[in-house]
Amino acid sequence: MELPSIELSPVWHPYTPIPIQGPRVLLTRASGSFVEDASGRRYFDATSSWWCNIHGHCHPELVDALTRQAAELDQVLFAPHSHSVGQELAACLLDKLGHPFEKIFFSDNGSTAVEAALKVALQYWSRIGEPRGKFLSLERAYHGDTLGAVSVGHVDTFHTAIPQLLPTFKCPIPDVTTSVEHCLEQALGILENHGHEIAALIVEPLILGASGMIVYSKEYLEKLTAAAKAKRCLVIFDEVFTGFGRTGTFFAKDQISTAPDVVCMSKGLTSGMLALGATAMTRAIFNAFEGGESKKFFNGHTFSANPLACAVALQSLKIFDRDKVIQRNESLMALMAAETARFEKLETVSDVRHLGMIWVCQLKDPSQRWRLATAAWDRGIWVRPAGPVLYVIPPYCTTVSDLQQCFDVLYEVMQ
Ligand code: PMP
């Protein structure tokens, strides 16, 4: 099949400028850490296909779980009937999350996992008779593209064209010019004046993904979370990107001393094979929705807990444990750490950051990002810019030599 130009194609692609920037091909196959185009050329997927793919493309065990499930029980209405893959997956996720999580609400993707969290928070306060209608989130946060998620986001390029629908306060994040103390002072001020109106604080823990892979202070996150809790605000960790080993621990929250009340998951949940969202919460939150028709959670999606997606997610978790993926990733993380020092010396680079299985290179001249991404693509490496950075977020099945090759190509291109 000939690939029609972006202007003539019947498809409108997400986040794609017209006319297009960067390379564009017809992808026909994928396997492990590689995708293949119609001419048979292979490309290393340094994006994990939008940060989802953890065990590699078309993993045979996931394909098997999917086909077995498809032959047994396909999409069924999940209210109030249930199915064993949904039950089992929820139990496994709670086991991974640990205390104080007791309930999982399934939805369709990252944005709906966040929408569910926001609506749980709003409805929680209304159910207990103390309505709170506002949110607190971080400067440069990104939580998805549905309108609730957009309301709590603050990335200019994504959000300025859309009016903020949910009233949301914004707290600063510490960086080289702004200290933890200064940011905390601002956040404490907001909480002091408005804490009683704020239903929840929502954060991407440890790293702001879409706004340019910004790693921020763990101390700040811990203190901000504690301060929000002191004002009885619920705390939501959006682990859509950071979950499932991406930051080096199973969840980013595992590196934080203060526990959230709600956790949003998607992306790596099914190793990127199928769309699925999950929102975990505490018993105390769930209890507020007990009491019949008027108290129930008014939220749900047609494909909630789709059995095919649940079966794949379950198998993905089994592979994760059996193959001791976090330990296995140590050699890849060591390579990423070593490459940080090499790239830091490049004149075209202003900063290099590394967190778990995330490696980020900030460009001195961001206008060059598509030129560099295209040059890497021509050499068989698929990197996609995010704001002023190029990142390497590989599938966990990647071999050390494939990752080394990716860095070598990127280095050559950056030079
Ligand atoms: N939250 C975070 C932190 C994300 O990075 C994303 C997607 N990049 C989302 C939510 C939205 O997920 P989805 O694209 O599956 O709706």
Tab-separated table of C-alpha atoms and ligand atoms in Angstrom:
chain	number	residue	atom	x	y	z
A	1	MET	CA	0.000	0.000	0.000
A	2	GLU	CA	1.224	3.477	-0.900
A	3	LEU	CA	1.188	5.870	2.057
A	4	PRO	CA	-0.856	8.953	1.090
A	5	SER	CA	0.527	12.349	2.071
A	6	ILE	CA	-0.681	13.733	5.390
A	7	GLU	CA	-2.886	16.223	3.506
A	8	LEU	CA	-4.557	13.511	1.353
A	9	SER	CA	-4.731	10.726	3.942
A	10	PRO	CA	-8.229	9.871	5.276
A	11	VAL	CA	-6.639	9.690	8.739
A	12	TRP	CA	-6.046	12.664	11.028
A	13	HIS	CA	-3.020	11.744	13.124
A	14	PRO	CA	-2.551	12.880	16.748
A	15	TYR	CA	-0.027	15.600	17.544
A	16	THR	CA	1.001	15.848	13.900
A	17	PRO	CA	1.590	19.232	12.284
A	18	ILE	CA	0.384	19.894	8.749
A	19	PRO	CA	2.650	20.062	6.790
A	20	ILE	CA	4.474	17.339	8.631
A	21	GLN	CA	7.819	17.576	10.443
A	22	GLY	CA	10.160	14.599	10.627
A	23	PRO	CA	9.950	11.189	9.004
A	24	ARG	CA	6.756	9.294	8.155
A	25	VAL	CA	6.450	5.727	6.850
A	26	LEU	CA	3.954	2.909	6.746
A	27	LEU	CA	4.783	0.592	9.656
A	28	THR	CA	3.990	-3.010	8.828
A	29	ARG	CA	5.529	-5.229	11.528
A	30	ALA	CA	7.063	-5.006	14.985
A	31	SER	CA	9.043	-7.399	17.117
A	32	GLY	CA	10.942	-6.926	20.404
A	33	SER	CA	12.518	-3.450	20.455
A	34	PHE	CA	12.159	-2.940	16.687
A	35	VAL	CA	9.495	-1.795	14.248
A	36	GLU	CA	9.676	-2.433	10.521
A	37	ASP	CA	8.452	-0.368	7.576
A	38	ALA	CA	6.853	-1.511	4.328
A	39	SER	CA	10.265	-1.752	2.625
A	40	GLY	CA	11.527	-4.125	5.340
A	41	ARG	CA	13.800	-1.550	7.070
A	42	ARG	CA	14.002	-1.948	10.850
A	43	TYR	CA	14.069	0.867	13.408
A	44	PHE	CA	14.949	0.665	17.094
A	45	ASP	CA	11.919	1.934	19.040
A	46	ALA	CA	13.607	4.313	21.492
A	47	THR	CA	10.180	5.711	22.427
A	48	SER	CA	8.671	2.376	23.555
A	49	SER	CA	5.840	3.584	21.293
A	50	TRP	CA	4.772	6.485	23.474
A	51	TRP	CA	6.366	4.991	26.611
A	52	CYS	CA	4.072	1.954	26.797
A	53	ASN	CA	5.936	-1.008	25.522
A	54	ILE	CA	7.828	-2.742	28.285
A	55	HIS	CA	8.305	-6.371	27.192
A	56	GLY	CA	8.815	-5.657	23.487
A	57	HIS	CA	6.470	-5.573	20.500
A	58	CYS	CA	4.319	-8.607	19.697
A	59	HIS	CA	5.629	-10.532	22.706
A	60	PRO	CA	4.578	-14.153	21.992
A	61	GLU	CA	3.213	-14.722	25.524
A	62	LEU	CA	1.072	-11.587	25.310
A	63	VAL	CA	-0.164	-12.559	21.839
A	64	ASP	CA	-1.027	-15.973	23.255
A	65	ALA	CA	-2.865	-14.505	26.275
A	66	LEU	CA	-4.806	-12.234	23.929
A	67	THR	CA	-5.852	-14.937	21.485
A	68	ARG	CA	-6.795	-17.398	24.238
A	69	GLN	CA	-8.938	-14.745	25.925
A	70	ALA	CA	-10.527	-13.690	22.610
A	71	ALA	CA	-11.689	-17.267	22.043
A	72	GLU	CA	-13.160	-17.516	25.565
A	73	LEU	CA	-14.784	-14.282	26.720
A	74	ASP	CA	-14.614	-11.052	24.740
A	75	GLN	CA	-16.028	-7.626	25.643
A	76	VAL	CA	-18.822	-7.891	28.243
A	77	LEU	CA	-20.726	-5.299	30.221
A	78	PHE	CA	-18.911	-4.880	33.552
A	79	ALA	CA	-21.740	-3.459	35.682
A	80	PRO	CA	-22.307	-5.280	37.952
A	81	HIS	CA	-21.272	-8.651	36.484
A	82	SER	CA	-17.630	-9.483	36.677
A	83	HIS	CA	-15.051	-11.813	35.151
A	84	SER	CA	-12.083	-13.679	36.510
A	85	VAL	CA	-9.410	-11.800	34.518
A	86	GLY	CA	-10.726	-8.470	35.866
A	87	GLN	CA	-10.824	-9.794	39.424
A	88	GLU	CA	-7.388	-11.340	39.158
A	89	LEU	CA	-5.801	-8.269	37.585
A	90	ALA	CA	-7.236	-5.965	40.269
A	91	ALA	CA	-5.874	-8.285	42.982
A	92	CYS	CA	-2.412	-8.350	41.339
A	93	LEU	CA	-2.318	-4.559	40.991
A	94	LEU	CA	-3.318	-4.092	44.641
A	95	ASP	CA	-0.602	-6.517	45.619
A	96	LYS	CA	1.957	-4.422	43.705
A	97	LEU	CA	0.593	-1.161	45.139
A	98	GLY	CA	0.530	-2.400	48.737
A	99	HIS	CA	-0.919	-0.480	51.670
A	100	PRO	CA	-3.235	1.577	51.728
A	101	PHE	CA	-4.812	0.629	48.369
A	102	GLU	CA	-7.891	-1.598	48.368
A	103	LYS	CA	-9.922	-0.895	45.229
A	104	ILE	CA	-9.261	-0.684	41.477
A	105	PHE	CA	-11.542	1.148	39.039
A	106	PHE	CA	-10.951	0.153	35.399
A	107	SER	CA	-11.231	2.513	32.432
A	108	ASP	CA	-9.870	2.814	28.896
A	109	ASN	CA	-6.532	4.655	28.886
A	110	GLY	CA	-4.362	7.141	30.779
A	111	SER	CA	-6.698	10.100	30.402
A	112	THR	CA	-9.748	8.195	31.612
A	113	ALA	CA	-7.738	6.808	34.550
A	114	VAL	CA	-7.051	10.457	35.468
A	115	GLU	CA	-10.676	11.525	34.824
A	116	ALA	CA	-11.836	8.758	37.155
A	117	ALA	CA	-9.403	9.971	39.822
A	118	LEU	CA	-10.588	13.592	39.517
A	119	LYS	CA	-14.244	12.572	39.591
A	120	VAL	CA	-13.675	10.233	42.523
A	121	ALA	CA	-12.140	13.166	44.383
A	122	LEU	CA	-14.989	15.569	43.572
A	123	GLN	CA	-17.694	13.019	44.296
A	124	TYR	CA	-15.920	11.817	47.455
A	125	TRP	CA	-16.174	15.285	49.037
A	126	SER	CA	-19.782	15.646	47.951
A	127	ARG	CA	-20.697	12.187	49.300
A	128	ILE	CA	-19.263	12.976	52.731
A	129	GLY	CA	-21.164	16.281	52.790
A	130	GLU	CA	-18.220	18.691	52.553
A	131	PRO	CA	-18.161	19.710	48.872
A	132	ARG	CA	-14.760	20.770	47.505
A	133	GLY	CA	-14.530	21.672	43.807
A	134	LYS	CA	-10.948	22.751	43.120
A	135	PHE	CA	-7.633	21.044	42.365
A	136	LEU	CA	-3.972	21.717	42.926
A	137	SER	CA	-1.390	20.599	40.357
A	138	LEU	CA	2.178	21.285	39.312
A	139	GLU	CA	3.411	23.904	36.915
A	140	ARG	CA	4.156	22.207	33.534
A	141	ALA	CA	2.039	19.187	34.475
A	142	TYR	CA	0.468	16.981	31.810
A	143	HIS	CA	-2.288	14.528	32.749
A	144	GLY	CA	-4.006	13.647	29.466
A	145	ASP	CA	-6.163	15.110	26.723
A	146	THR	CA	-9.722	14.742	28.024
A	147	LEU	CA	-11.066	18.015	29.354
A	148	GLY	CA	-10.806	17.250	33.082
A	149	ALA	CA	-7.221	16.107	32.613
A	150	VAL	CA	-6.485	19.196	30.513
A	151	SER	CA	-7.873	21.396	33.289
A	152	VAL	CA	-5.264	20.185	35.748
A	153	GLY	CA	-2.448	20.459	33.184
A	154	HIS	CA	-0.204	23.470	32.653
A	155	VAL	CA	1.866	22.971	29.500
A	156	ASP	CA	1.476	26.079	27.358
A	157	THR	CA	1.753	24.320	23.982
A	158	PHE	CA	-0.890	21.755	24.930
A	159	HIS	CA	-3.271	23.742	27.050
A	160	THR	CA	-3.476	27.434	26.199
A	161	ALA	CA	-6.066	26.993	23.401
A	162	ILE	CA	-8.476	25.362	25.833
A	163	PRO	CA	-10.137	27.234	28.682
A	164	GLN	CA	-9.507	25.711	32.080
A	165	LEU	CA	-12.785	24.022	32.966
A	166	LEU	CA	-12.001	22.864	36.480
A	167	PRO	CA	-10.657	25.543	38.804
A	168	THR	CA	-7.058	24.545	39.452
A	169	PHE	CA	-4.272	26.169	41.447
A	170	LYS	CA	-0.765	25.769	40.128
A	171	CYS	CA	2.288	25.281	42.316
A	172	PRO	CA	5.804	25.860	41.021
A	173	ILE	CA	8.393	23.128	40.614
A	174	PRO	CA	11.951	23.580	41.808
A	175	ASP	CA	14.677	23.844	39.152
A	176	VAL	CA	18.121	25.388	38.846
A	177	THR	CA	16.715	28.877	39.397
A	178	THR	CA	13.940	28.129	41.925
A	179	SER	CA	14.717	26.452	45.254
A	180	VAL	CA	12.668	23.751	46.969
A	181	GLU	CA	12.084	26.181	49.871
A	182	HIS	CA	10.721	28.886	47.577
A	183	CYS	CA	8.372	26.486	45.769
A	184	LEU	CA	7.216	25.000	49.032
A	185	GLU	CA	6.495	28.430	50.454
A	186	GLN	CA	4.273	29.213	47.433
A	187	ALA	CA	2.495	25.862	47.660
A	188	LEU	CA	1.961	26.226	51.417
A	189	GLY	CA	0.474	29.674	50.790
A	190	ILE	CA	-2.076	28.233	48.362
A	191	LEU	CA	-2.901	25.404	50.752
A	192	GLU	CA	-3.226	27.804	53.699
A	193	ASN	CA	-5.694	30.047	51.856
A	194	HIS	CA	-7.556	27.479	49.753
A	195	GLY	CA	-6.861	24.050	51.268
A	196	HIS	CA	-10.487	23.729	52.417
A	197	GLU	CA	-11.677	24.136	48.776
A	198	ILE	CA	-9.144	21.766	47.184
A	199	ALA	CA	-10.506	18.285	46.499
A	200	ALA	CA	-7.122	16.881	45.523
A	201	LEU	CA	-3.514	17.521	44.685
A	202	ILE	CA	-2.584	15.698	41.473
A	203	VAL	CA	1.042	15.154	40.431
A	204	GLU	CA	3.229	13.208	38.029
A	205	PRO	CA	5.624	11.798	40.648
A	206	LEU	CA	9.382	12.445	40.202
A	207	ILE	CA	9.268	13.434	36.508
A	208	LEU	CA	7.055	15.619	34.340
A	209	GLY	CA	6.868	13.642	31.100
A	210	ALA	CA	5.156	15.389	28.223
A	211	SER	CA	6.369	18.878	29.115
A	212	GLY	CA	9.965	17.843	28.450
A	213	MET	CA	10.983	15.032	30.818
A	214	ILE	CA	11.685	17.319	33.765
A	215	VAL	CA	13.038	15.458	36.788
A	216	TYR	CA	12.239	17.309	40.006
A	217	SER	CA	13.097	17.086	43.692
A	218	LYS	CA	11.837	14.079	45.648
A	219	GLU	CA	12.077	16.131	48.847
A	220	TYR	CA	9.682	18.685	47.326
A	221	LEU	CA	7.211	15.986	46.336
A	222	GLU	CA	7.281	14.480	49.821
A	223	LYS	CA	6.813	17.822	51.561
A	224	LEU	CA	4.094	18.973	49.141
A	225	THR	CA	2.214	15.707	49.572
A	226	ALA	CA	2.457	15.940	53.362
A	227	ALA	CA	1.262	19.560	53.307
A	228	ALA	CA	-1.747	18.702	51.110
A	229	LYS	CA	-2.626	15.818	53.415
A	230	ALA	CA	-2.417	18.110	56.415
A	231	LYS	CA	-5.250	20.115	54.782
A	232	ARG	CA	-7.115	16.823	54.188
A	233	CYS	CA	-6.782	17.193	50.386
A	234	LEU	CA	-6.685	13.850	48.620
A	235	VAL	CA	-3.393	13.120	46.864
A	236	ILE	CA	-3.455	11.610	43.365
A	237	PHE	CA	-0.277	10.225	41.799
A	238	ASP	CA	-0.575	10.017	38.036
A	239	GLU	CA	1.674	7.017	37.345
A	240	VAL	CA	0.475	6.598	33.770
A	241	PHE	CA	4.042	7.211	32.563
A	242	THR	CA	6.078	6.408	35.671
A	243	GLY	CA	4.418	3.095	36.617
A	244	PHE	CA	5.556	-0.432	35.728
A	245	GLY	CA	9.262	0.024	36.321
A	246	ARG	CA	9.898	3.144	34.254
A	247	THR	CA	11.586	5.131	37.040
A	248	GLY	CA	13.607	2.158	38.327
A	249	THR	CA	11.109	0.958	40.957
A	250	PHE	CA	7.791	-0.701	40.182
A	251	PHE	CA	5.966	2.571	40.884
A	252	ALA	CA	7.575	5.996	41.328
A	253	LYS	CA	5.627	6.202	44.605
A	254	ASP	CA	7.872	3.416	45.943
A	255	GLN	CA	10.667	6.018	46.147
A	256	ILE	CA	8.522	8.447	48.174
A	257	SER	CA	7.948	8.328	51.925
A	258	THR	CA	4.437	9.847	51.755
A	259	ALA	CA	1.740	7.593	50.240
A	260	PRO	CA	-0.885	9.001	47.846
A	261	ASP	CA	-4.607	8.174	48.214
A	262	VAL	CA	-5.182	7.489	44.524
A	263	VAL	CA	-2.883	6.103	41.781
A	264	CYS	CA	-3.598	6.288	38.019
A	265	MET	CA	-2.139	3.615	35.723
A	266	SER	CA	-2.122	2.835	31.999
A	267	LYS	CA	0.598	2.608	29.273
A	268	GLY	CA	2.882	-0.174	30.675
A	269	LEU	CA	-0.143	-1.842	32.294
A	270	THR	CA	-0.703	-3.998	29.187
A	271	SER	CA	2.891	-3.559	27.988
A	272	GLY	CA	1.312	-1.272	25.401
A	273	MET	CA	-0.502	-4.055	23.577
A	274	LEU	CA	-4.050	-2.877	24.338
A	275	ALA	CA	-5.652	0.246	25.764
A	276	LEU	CA	-6.551	-0.053	29.445
A	277	GLY	CA	-6.656	2.350	32.381
A	278	ALA	CA	-6.812	1.619	36.098
A	279	THR	CA	-7.326	3.907	39.085
A	280	ALA	CA	-6.452	2.591	42.534
A	281	MET	CA	-7.803	4.031	45.762
A	282	THR	CA	-8.076	3.505	49.471
A	283	ARG	CA	-10.901	1.873	51.416
A	284	ALA	CA	-11.705	5.222	53.061
A	285	ILE	CA	-12.484	6.743	49.635
A	286	PHE	CA	-14.520	3.727	48.515
A	287	ASN	CA	-16.523	3.784	51.752
A	288	ALA	CA	-17.886	7.239	50.877
A	289	PHE	CA	-19.651	5.697	47.864
A	290	GLU	CA	-21.486	3.043	49.871
A	291	GLY	CA	-25.180	3.648	50.601
A	292	GLY	CA	-27.187	2.832	47.481
A	293	GLU	CA	-28.231	4.622	44.302
A	294	SER	CA	-27.630	8.203	45.395
A	295	LYS	CA	-24.118	7.466	46.657
A	296	LYS	CA	-22.819	5.372	43.743
A	297	PHE	CA	-19.914	6.509	41.581
A	298	PHE	CA	-21.425	8.181	38.529
A	299	ASN	CA	-18.677	7.293	36.077
A	300	GLY	CA	-17.955	4.405	33.752
A	301	HIS	CA	-16.833	3.413	30.294
A	302	THR	CA	-18.183	0.905	27.810
A	303	PHE	CA	-14.863	-0.924	27.671
A	304	SER	CA	-14.223	-0.887	31.445
A	305	ALA	CA	-12.082	-3.926	32.299
A	306	ASN	CA	-12.199	-5.239	28.743
A	307	PRO	CA	-11.345	-8.943	29.237
A	308	LEU	CA	-8.804	-9.013	26.378
A	309	ALA	CA	-6.887	-6.065	27.849
A	310	CYS	CA	-7.108	-7.566	31.361
A	311	ALA	CA	-5.774	-10.939	30.165
A	312	VAL	CA	-2.819	-9.253	28.456
A	313	ALA	CA	-2.128	-7.068	31.524
A	314	LEU	CA	-2.176	-10.128	33.788
A	315	GLN	CA	0.282	-11.956	31.566
A	316	SER	CA	2.468	-8.844	31.417
A	317	LEU	CA	2.635	-8.741	35.241
A	318	LYS	CA	3.518	-12.446	35.310
A	319	ILE	CA	6.399	-11.862	32.890
A	320	PHE	CA	7.508	-8.872	34.975
A	321	ASP	CA	7.834	-10.996	38.123
A	322	ARG	CA	9.093	-14.182	36.539
A	323	ASP	CA	11.834	-12.438	34.549
A	324	LYS	CA	12.788	-10.171	37.488
A	325	VAL	CA	12.548	-7.253	35.101
A	326	ILE	CA	13.582	-4.516	37.548
A	327	GLN	CA	16.834	-6.358	38.362
A	328	ARG	CA	17.369	-7.232	34.699
A	329	ASN	CA	17.060	-3.541	33.776
A	330	GLU	CA	20.062	-2.710	35.960
A	331	SER	CA	22.533	-3.289	33.129
A	332	LEU	CA	20.509	-1.005	30.810
A	333	MET	CA	20.331	1.658	33.524
A	334	ALA	CA	24.089	1.419	34.085
A	335	LEU	CA	24.636	2.025	30.373
A	336	MET	CA	22.277	5.023	30.449
A	337	ALA	CA	24.198	6.474	33.404
A	338	ALA	CA	27.514	6.010	31.572
A	339	GLU	CA	26.146	7.665	28.413
A	340	THR	CA	25.041	10.680	30.429
A	341	ALA	CA	28.655	11.664	31.008
A	342	ARG	CA	29.520	11.241	27.303
A	343	PHE	CA	26.628	13.361	26.001
A	344	GLU	CA	27.118	16.083	28.635
A	345	LYS	CA	30.361	17.016	26.886
A	346	LEU	CA	28.654	17.673	23.541
A	347	GLU	CA	28.401	21.309	22.504
A	348	THR	CA	24.869	20.857	21.144
A	349	VAL	CA	23.594	19.653	24.529
A	350	SER	CA	22.562	21.830	27.485
A	351	ASP	CA	21.600	19.088	29.962
A	352	VAL	CA	21.396	15.298	30.212
A	353	ARG	CA	19.056	13.615	32.704
A	354	HIS	CA	18.646	9.995	33.681
A	355	LEU	CA	16.000	8.436	35.913
A	356	GLY	CA	15.487	4.665	35.933
A	357	MET	CA	14.670	3.597	32.377
A	358	ILE	CA	14.342	7.188	31.146
A	359	TRP	CA	17.251	9.007	29.501
A	360	VAL	CA	16.883	12.583	28.300
A	361	CYS	CA	19.090	14.935	26.357
A	362	GLN	CA	18.171	18.615	26.338
A	363	LEU	CA	19.189	20.525	23.206
A	364	LYS	CA	20.817	23.936	23.277
A	365	ASP	CA	18.903	24.762	20.125
A	366	PRO	CA	15.454	23.090	20.309
A	367	SER	CA	14.660	24.220	16.746
A	368	GLN	CA	17.045	21.448	15.596
A	369	ARG	CA	15.041	18.669	17.238
A	370	TRP	CA	13.197	17.386	14.160
A	371	ARG	CA	16.325	17.597	12.020
A	372	LEU	CA	18.167	15.459	14.582
A	373	ALA	CA	15.260	13.024	14.980
A	374	THR	CA	15.127	12.623	11.182
A	375	ALA	CA	18.877	12.011	10.984
A	376	ALA	CA	18.578	9.338	13.705
A	377	TRP	CA	15.600	7.767	11.884
A	378	ASP	CA	17.632	7.571	8.667
A	379	ARG	CA	20.194	5.581	10.668
A	380	GLY	CA	17.578	3.166	12.071
A	381	ILE	CA	16.796	4.809	15.424
A	382	TRP	CA	13.304	6.082	16.256
A	383	VAL	CA	13.512	8.994	18.690
A	384	ARG	CA	10.737	11.532	19.087
A	385	PRO	CA	11.318	14.983	20.539
A	386	ALA	CA	9.286	16.233	23.526
A	387	GLY	CA	9.591	20.004	23.793
A	388	PRO	CA	13.312	20.867	23.816
A	389	VAL	CA	14.512	17.317	24.485
A	390	LEU	CA	15.270	14.083	22.694
A	391	TYR	CA	14.706	11.051	24.882
A	392	VAL	CA	15.562	7.378	24.959
A	393	ILE	CA	12.830	5.388	26.727
A	394	PRO	CA	13.482	1.852	25.522
A	395	PRO	CA	11.446	-1.330	25.941
A	396	TYR	CA	12.860	-3.382	28.819
A	397	CYS	CA	13.586	-6.362	26.548
A	398	THR	CA	16.274	-4.269	24.812
A	399	THR	CA	19.736	-5.809	24.790
A	400	VAL	CA	22.721	-3.830	26.035
A	401	SER	CA	24.243	-3.946	22.549
A	402	ASP	CA	21.054	-2.610	20.875
A	403	LEU	CA	20.907	0.208	23.428
A	404	GLN	CA	24.603	0.953	22.910
A	405	GLN	CA	24.003	1.116	19.151
A	406	CYS	CA	21.116	3.542	19.761
A	407	PHE	CA	23.339	5.830	21.844
A	408	ASP	CA	26.190	5.621	19.326
A	409	VAL	CA	23.905	6.704	16.482
A	410	LEU	CA	22.418	9.483	18.584
A	411	TYR	CA	25.879	10.661	19.571
A	412	GLU	CA	27.033	10.731	15.965
A	413	VAL	CA	23.913	12.664	14.973
A	414	MET	CA	24.306	15.161	17.835
A	415	GLN	CA	27.934	15.738	16.930
B	1	PMP	N1	-0.895	11.069	32.331
B	1	PMP	C1	0.386	11.091	31.964
B	1	PMP	C2	1.434	11.376	33.007
B	1	PMP	C3	0.747	10.850	30.644
B	1	PMP	O1	2.042	10.902	30.301
B	1	PMP	C4	-0.265	10.574	29.695
B	1	PMP	C5	0.050	10.298	28.240
B	1	PMP	N2	1.250	10.666	27.764
B	1	PMP	C6	-1.586	10.556	30.120
B	1	PMP	C7	-1.871	10.799	31.445
B	1	PMP	C8	-2.692	10.289	29.155
B	1	PMP	O2	-2.691	8.963	28.731
B	1	PMP	P1	-3.460	8.559	27.387
B	1	PMP	O3	-2.683	9.141	26.257
B	1	PMP	O4	-3.436	7.059	27.394
B	1	PMP	O5	-4.834	9.100	27.477
